[in-house]
Short mmCIF file of C-alpha atoms and ligand atoms in Angstrom, two decimals:
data_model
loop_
_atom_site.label_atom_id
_atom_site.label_comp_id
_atom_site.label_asym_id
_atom_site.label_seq_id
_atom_site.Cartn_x
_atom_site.Cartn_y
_atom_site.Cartn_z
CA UNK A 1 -16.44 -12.21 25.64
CA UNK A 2 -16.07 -13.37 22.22
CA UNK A 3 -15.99 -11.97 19.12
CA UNK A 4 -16.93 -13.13 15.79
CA UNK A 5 -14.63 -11.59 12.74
CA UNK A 6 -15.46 -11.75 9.21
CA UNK A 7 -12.95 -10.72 6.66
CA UNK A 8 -15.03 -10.68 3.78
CA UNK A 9 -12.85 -10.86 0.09
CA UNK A 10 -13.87 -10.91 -3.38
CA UNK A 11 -11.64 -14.30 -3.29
CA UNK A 12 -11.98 -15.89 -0.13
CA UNK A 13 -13.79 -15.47 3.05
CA UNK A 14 -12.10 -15.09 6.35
CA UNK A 15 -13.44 -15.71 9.30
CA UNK A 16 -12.25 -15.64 13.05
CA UNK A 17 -13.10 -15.43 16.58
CA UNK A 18 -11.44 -13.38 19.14
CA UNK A 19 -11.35 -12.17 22.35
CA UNK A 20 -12.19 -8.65 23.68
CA UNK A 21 -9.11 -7.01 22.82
CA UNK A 22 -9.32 -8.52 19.41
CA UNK A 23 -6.43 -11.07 19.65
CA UNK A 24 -7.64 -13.53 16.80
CA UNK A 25 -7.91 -16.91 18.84
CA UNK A 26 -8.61 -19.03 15.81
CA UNK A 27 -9.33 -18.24 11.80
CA UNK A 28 -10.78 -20.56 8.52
CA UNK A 29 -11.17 -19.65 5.74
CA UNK A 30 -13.66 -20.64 2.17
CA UNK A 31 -13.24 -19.35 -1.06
CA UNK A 32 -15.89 -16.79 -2.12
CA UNK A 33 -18.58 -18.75 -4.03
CA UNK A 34 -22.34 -18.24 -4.94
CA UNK A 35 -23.56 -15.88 -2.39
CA UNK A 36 -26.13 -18.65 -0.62
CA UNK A 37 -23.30 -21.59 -0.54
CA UNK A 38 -20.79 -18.80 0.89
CA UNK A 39 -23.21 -17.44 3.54
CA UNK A 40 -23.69 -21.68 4.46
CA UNK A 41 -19.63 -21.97 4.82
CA UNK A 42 -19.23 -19.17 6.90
CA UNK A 43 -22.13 -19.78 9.11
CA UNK A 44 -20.66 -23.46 9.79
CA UNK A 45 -17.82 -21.74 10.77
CA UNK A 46 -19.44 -19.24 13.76
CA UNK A 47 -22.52 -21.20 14.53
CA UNK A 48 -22.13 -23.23 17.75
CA UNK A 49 -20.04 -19.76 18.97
CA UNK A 50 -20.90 -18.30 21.75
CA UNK A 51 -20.74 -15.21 19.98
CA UNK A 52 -21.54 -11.90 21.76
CA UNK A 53 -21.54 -9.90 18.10
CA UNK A 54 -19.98 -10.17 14.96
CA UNK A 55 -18.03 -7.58 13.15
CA UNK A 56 -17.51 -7.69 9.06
CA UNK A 57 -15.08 -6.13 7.28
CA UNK A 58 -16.06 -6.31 3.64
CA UNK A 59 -15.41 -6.01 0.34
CA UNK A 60 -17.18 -3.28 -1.81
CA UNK A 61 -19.12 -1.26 -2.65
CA UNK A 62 -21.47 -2.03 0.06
CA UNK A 63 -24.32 0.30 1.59
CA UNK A 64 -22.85 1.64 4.64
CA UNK A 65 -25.73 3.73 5.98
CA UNK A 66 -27.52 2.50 8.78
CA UNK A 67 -30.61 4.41 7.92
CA UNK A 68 -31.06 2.85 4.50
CA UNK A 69 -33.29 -0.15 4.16
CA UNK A 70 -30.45 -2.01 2.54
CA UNK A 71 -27.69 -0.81 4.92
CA UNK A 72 -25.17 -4.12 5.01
CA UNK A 73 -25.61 -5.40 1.53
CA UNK A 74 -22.91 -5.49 -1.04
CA UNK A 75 -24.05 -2.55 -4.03
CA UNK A 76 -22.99 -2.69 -7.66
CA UNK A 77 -19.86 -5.00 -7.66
CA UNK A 78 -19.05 -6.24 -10.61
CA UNK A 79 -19.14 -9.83 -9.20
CA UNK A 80 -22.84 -9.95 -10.41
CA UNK A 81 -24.14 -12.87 -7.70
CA UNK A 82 -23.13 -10.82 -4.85
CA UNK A 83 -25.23 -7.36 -6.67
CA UNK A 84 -27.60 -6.55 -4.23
CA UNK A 85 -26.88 -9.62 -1.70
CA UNK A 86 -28.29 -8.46 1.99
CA UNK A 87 -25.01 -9.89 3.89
CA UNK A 88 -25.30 -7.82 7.09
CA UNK A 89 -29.19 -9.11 7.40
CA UNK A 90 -28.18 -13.08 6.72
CA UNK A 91 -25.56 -13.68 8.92
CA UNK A 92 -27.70 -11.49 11.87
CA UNK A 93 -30.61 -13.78 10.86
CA UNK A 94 -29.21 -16.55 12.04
CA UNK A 95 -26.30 -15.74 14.30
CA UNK A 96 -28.99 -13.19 16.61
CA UNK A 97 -26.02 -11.41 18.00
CA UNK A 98 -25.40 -7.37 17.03
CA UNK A 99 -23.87 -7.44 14.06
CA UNK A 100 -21.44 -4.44 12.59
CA UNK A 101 -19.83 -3.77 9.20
CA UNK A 102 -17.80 -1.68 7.40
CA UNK A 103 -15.06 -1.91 4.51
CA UNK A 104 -11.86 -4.47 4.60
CA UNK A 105 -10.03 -1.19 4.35
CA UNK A 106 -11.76 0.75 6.85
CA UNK A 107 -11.47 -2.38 8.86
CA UNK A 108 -7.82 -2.53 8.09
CA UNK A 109 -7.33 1.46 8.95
CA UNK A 110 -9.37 0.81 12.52
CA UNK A 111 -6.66 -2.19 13.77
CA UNK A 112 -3.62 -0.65 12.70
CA UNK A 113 -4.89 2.22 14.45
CA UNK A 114 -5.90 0.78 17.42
CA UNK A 115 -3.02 -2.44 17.89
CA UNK A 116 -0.66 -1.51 14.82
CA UNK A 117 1.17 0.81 12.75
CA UNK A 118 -0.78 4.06 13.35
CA UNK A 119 -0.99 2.91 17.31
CA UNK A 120 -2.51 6.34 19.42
CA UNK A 121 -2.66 8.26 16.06
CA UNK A 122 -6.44 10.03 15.12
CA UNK A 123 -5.72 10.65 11.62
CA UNK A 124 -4.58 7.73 9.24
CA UNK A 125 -4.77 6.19 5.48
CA UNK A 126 -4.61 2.84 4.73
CA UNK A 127 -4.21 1.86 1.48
CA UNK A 128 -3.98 -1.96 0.10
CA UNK A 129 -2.61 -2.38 -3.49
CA UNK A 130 -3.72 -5.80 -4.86
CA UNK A 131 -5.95 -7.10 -7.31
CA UNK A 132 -7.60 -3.81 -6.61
CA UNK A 133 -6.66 -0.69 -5.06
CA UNK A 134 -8.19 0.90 -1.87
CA UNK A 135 -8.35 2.99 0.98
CA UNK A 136 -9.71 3.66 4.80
CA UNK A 137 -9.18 6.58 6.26
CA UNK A 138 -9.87 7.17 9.92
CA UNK A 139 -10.23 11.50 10.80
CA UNK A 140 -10.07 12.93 14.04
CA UNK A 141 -10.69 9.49 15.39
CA UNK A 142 -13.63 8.38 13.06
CA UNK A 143 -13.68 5.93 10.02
CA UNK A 144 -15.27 8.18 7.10
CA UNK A 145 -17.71 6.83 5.18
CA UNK A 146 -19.28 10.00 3.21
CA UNK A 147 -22.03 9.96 0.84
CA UNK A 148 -20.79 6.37 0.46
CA UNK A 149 -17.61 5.71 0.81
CA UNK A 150 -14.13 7.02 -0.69
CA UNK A 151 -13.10 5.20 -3.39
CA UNK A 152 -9.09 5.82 -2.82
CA UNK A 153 -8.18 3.20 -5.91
CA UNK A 154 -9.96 5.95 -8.47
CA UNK A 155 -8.57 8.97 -7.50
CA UNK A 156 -7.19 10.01 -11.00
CA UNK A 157 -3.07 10.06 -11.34
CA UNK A 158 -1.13 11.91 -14.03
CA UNK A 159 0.20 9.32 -16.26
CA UNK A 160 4.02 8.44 -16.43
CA UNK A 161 5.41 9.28 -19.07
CA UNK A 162 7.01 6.55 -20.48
CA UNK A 163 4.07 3.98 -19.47
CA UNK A 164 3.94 1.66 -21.97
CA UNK A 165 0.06 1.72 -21.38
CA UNK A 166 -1.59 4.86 -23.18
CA UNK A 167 -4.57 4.28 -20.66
CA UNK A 168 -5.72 2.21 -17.47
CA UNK A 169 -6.90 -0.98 -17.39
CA UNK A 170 -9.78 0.54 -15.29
CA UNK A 171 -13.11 0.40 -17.21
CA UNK A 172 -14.57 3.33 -15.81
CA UNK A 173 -11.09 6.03 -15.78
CA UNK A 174 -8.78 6.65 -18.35
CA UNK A 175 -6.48 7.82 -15.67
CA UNK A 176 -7.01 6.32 -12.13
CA UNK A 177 -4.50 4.70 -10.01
CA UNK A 178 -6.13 0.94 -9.94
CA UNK A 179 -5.97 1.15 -13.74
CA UNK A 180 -2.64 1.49 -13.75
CA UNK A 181 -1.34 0.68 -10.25
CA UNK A 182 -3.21 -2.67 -8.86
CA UNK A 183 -2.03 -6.16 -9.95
CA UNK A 184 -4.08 -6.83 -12.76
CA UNK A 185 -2.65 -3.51 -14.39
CA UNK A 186 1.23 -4.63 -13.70
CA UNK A 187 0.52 -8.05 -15.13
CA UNK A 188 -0.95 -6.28 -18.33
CA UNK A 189 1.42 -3.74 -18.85
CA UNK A 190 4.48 -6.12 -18.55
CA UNK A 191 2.29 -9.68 -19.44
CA UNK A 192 4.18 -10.69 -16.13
CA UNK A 193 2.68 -10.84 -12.92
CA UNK A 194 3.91 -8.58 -10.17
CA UNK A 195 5.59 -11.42 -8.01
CA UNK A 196 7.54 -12.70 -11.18
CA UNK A 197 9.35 -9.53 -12.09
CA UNK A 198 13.04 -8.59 -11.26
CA UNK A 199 13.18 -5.79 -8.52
CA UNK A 200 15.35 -3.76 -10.86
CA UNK A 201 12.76 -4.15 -13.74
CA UNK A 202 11.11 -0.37 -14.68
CA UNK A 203 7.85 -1.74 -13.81
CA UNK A 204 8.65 -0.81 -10.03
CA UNK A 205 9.71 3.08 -11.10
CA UNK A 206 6.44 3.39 -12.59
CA UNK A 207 4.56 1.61 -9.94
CA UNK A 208 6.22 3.96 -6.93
CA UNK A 209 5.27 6.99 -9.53
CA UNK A 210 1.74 5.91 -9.34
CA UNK A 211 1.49 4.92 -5.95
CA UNK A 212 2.84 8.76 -4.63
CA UNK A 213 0.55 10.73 -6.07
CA UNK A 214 -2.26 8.89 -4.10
CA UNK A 215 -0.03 9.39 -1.11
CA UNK A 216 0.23 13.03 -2.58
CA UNK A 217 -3.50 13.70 -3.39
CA UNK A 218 -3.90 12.28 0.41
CA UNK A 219 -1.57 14.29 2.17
CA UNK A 220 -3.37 17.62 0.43
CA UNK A 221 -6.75 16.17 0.69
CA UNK A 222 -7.19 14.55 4.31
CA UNK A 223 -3.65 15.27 6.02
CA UNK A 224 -3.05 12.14 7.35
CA UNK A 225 -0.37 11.63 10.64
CA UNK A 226 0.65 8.24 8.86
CA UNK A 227 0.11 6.26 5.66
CA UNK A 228 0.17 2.61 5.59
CA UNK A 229 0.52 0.48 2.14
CA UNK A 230 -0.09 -2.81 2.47
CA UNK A 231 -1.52 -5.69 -0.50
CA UNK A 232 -0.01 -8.09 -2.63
CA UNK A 233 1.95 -5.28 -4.34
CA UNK A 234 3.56 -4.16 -1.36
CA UNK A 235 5.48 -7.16 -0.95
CA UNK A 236 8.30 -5.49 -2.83
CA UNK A 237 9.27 -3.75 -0.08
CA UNK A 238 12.04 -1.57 -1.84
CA UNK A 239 8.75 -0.16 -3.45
CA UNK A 240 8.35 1.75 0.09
CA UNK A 241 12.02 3.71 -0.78
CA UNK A 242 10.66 4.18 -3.62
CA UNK A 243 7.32 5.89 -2.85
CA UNK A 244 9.10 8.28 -0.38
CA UNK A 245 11.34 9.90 -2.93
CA UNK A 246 8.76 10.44 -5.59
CA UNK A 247 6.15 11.61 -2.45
CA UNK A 248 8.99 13.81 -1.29
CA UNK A 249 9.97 15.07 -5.15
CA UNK A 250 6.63 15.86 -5.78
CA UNK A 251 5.63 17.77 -2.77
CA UNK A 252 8.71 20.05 -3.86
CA UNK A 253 8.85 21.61 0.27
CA UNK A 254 5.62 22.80 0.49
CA UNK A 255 4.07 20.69 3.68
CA UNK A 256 6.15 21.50 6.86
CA UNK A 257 5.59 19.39 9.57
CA UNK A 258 8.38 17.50 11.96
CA UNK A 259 6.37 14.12 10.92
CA UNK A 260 7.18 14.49 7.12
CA UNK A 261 11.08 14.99 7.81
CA UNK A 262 10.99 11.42 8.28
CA UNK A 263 9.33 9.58 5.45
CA UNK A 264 10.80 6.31 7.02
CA UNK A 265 8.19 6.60 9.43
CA UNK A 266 5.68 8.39 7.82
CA UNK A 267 4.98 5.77 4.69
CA UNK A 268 5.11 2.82 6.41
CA UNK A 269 4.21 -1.39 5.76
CA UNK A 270 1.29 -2.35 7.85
CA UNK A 271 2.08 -3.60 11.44
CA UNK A 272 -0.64 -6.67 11.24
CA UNK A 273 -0.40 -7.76 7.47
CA UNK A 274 -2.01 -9.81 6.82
CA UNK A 275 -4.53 -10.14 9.74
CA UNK A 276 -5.27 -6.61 9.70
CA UNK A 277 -8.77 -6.46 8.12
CA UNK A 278 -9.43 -9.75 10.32
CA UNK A 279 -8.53 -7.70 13.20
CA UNK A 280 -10.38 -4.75 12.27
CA UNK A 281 -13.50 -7.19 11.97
CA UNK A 282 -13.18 -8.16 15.41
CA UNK A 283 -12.85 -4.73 16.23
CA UNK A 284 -15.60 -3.67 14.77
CA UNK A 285 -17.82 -6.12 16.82
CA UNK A 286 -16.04 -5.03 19.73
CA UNK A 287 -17.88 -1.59 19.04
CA UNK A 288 -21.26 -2.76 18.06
CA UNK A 289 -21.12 -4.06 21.66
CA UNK A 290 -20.33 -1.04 23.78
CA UNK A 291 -22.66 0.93 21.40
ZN1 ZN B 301 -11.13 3.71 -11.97
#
């Protein structure tokens, strides 16, 4: 059996084809152009396949609901070309295999699950912290999706005091953790990027306040067994120590559970970084198959 895997980014398109258990055999990859010239590149890639389905993991917001008559197309991004663009229904056009989708992150949450980081657990957030910030959370074994799907990057975070931003750079939230948490927010606080500054510059204290109360608001919310962090951002891995003591300040004793006496193992780095929404594509046409 093989499986087609689409790791569809706001930057770049990845694509790959695996085998059953989702082992990526071979990837490409094509920078995200026009939507048309994009489609073309990626099709090049998986036609002449023998492809038994096709799983995409995708960039957002995109319709989710396979009831709706535009259930695979990206919604309102802001990248206005892709507004409205019916990717689910093109590639399936033309490819004729089952076709499944669902977010990068959800994507992300499913392989970690599954081959990774969160291996045998049934509840589980993955965040990424990047250019933007997002999450998938898998419950009791499912990916949610909800009325659309949860937008983890907007979850609104008390501000730190001594942020040199009064607000984020989001333009929809004064207060939300991708407008003052992702990449684009470090770079414009600081007018560094992220991979330039020091690991002792206070950019990181602030970041790791941030970056808790998501893990905070989670924890209450959804009660995950695990939280995984990956993204660009991540790659400061003393960031992780750094997440655990403001997670563990600010939940001042009140969860008790065996799990959170070891935040080690509780806040983790993702076991498949970068491949895992790649993975999670595969494994998402793994499931369109046996459904
Ligand atoms: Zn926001």
């Amino acid at each position: 059996m093989l499986l087609g895997a689409l790791e569809a980014g706001g930057t770049k398109m990845v694509m790959g084809i695996a085998d059953e258990q989702g082992r990526i055999l071979r990837s490409s990859s094509c920078p995200t152009r026009l939507p048309d010239e994009t489609t073309e590149d990626i099709l090049d890639f998986f036609e002449g396949e023998k492809l038994d389905a096709l799983g995409i993991a995708t960039f957002g917001p995109a319709d989710l609901n396979p009831a709706s008559p535009t259930y695979g197309s990206i919604t309102n991004t802001p990248k206005l070309a892709w507004r409205d663009f019916p990717l689910l229904r093109r590639l399936q056009e033309r490819l004729k295999v089952p076709v499944a989708i669902d977010t990068d992150v959800n994507g992300a949450v499913l392989a970690e699950v599954r081959m990774g980081a969160a291996r045998g657990l049934r509840n589980c957030l993955y965040m990424t912290v990047g250019t933007g910030i997002g999450g998938g959370l898998m419950s009791e074994g499912q990916l949610v999706h909800g009325l659309i799907h949860p937008e983890w990057g907007h979850v609104i975070v008390a501000r730190h005091p001594e942020d040199p931003l009064t607000r984020g750079i989001c333009p929809f939230h004064e207060h939300c953790v991708e407008g003052y948490a992702s990449g684009p927010s470090i770079q414009a606080r600081w007018a560094t990027p992220a991979q330039e500054l020091p690991r002792d510059h206070r950019a990181w204290e602030i970041e790791a306040w941030y970056l808790a109360q998501v893990c905070i608001t989670a924890m209450m919310a959804v009660s995950p067994e695990r939280i995984i962090l990956g993204g660009g951002v991540m790659n400061n891995t003393d960031l992780f120590d750094m997440i655990r003591k403001n997670v563990t300040m600010l939940l001042g004793g009140y969860l008790r559970s065996p799990a959170l006496q070891d935040m080690d193992s509780y806040i983790v780095p993702p076991a498949l970084y970068p491949d895992s929404g790649l993975v999670g594509a595969a494994l998402l046409a793994a499931d369109a198959i046996s459904k």
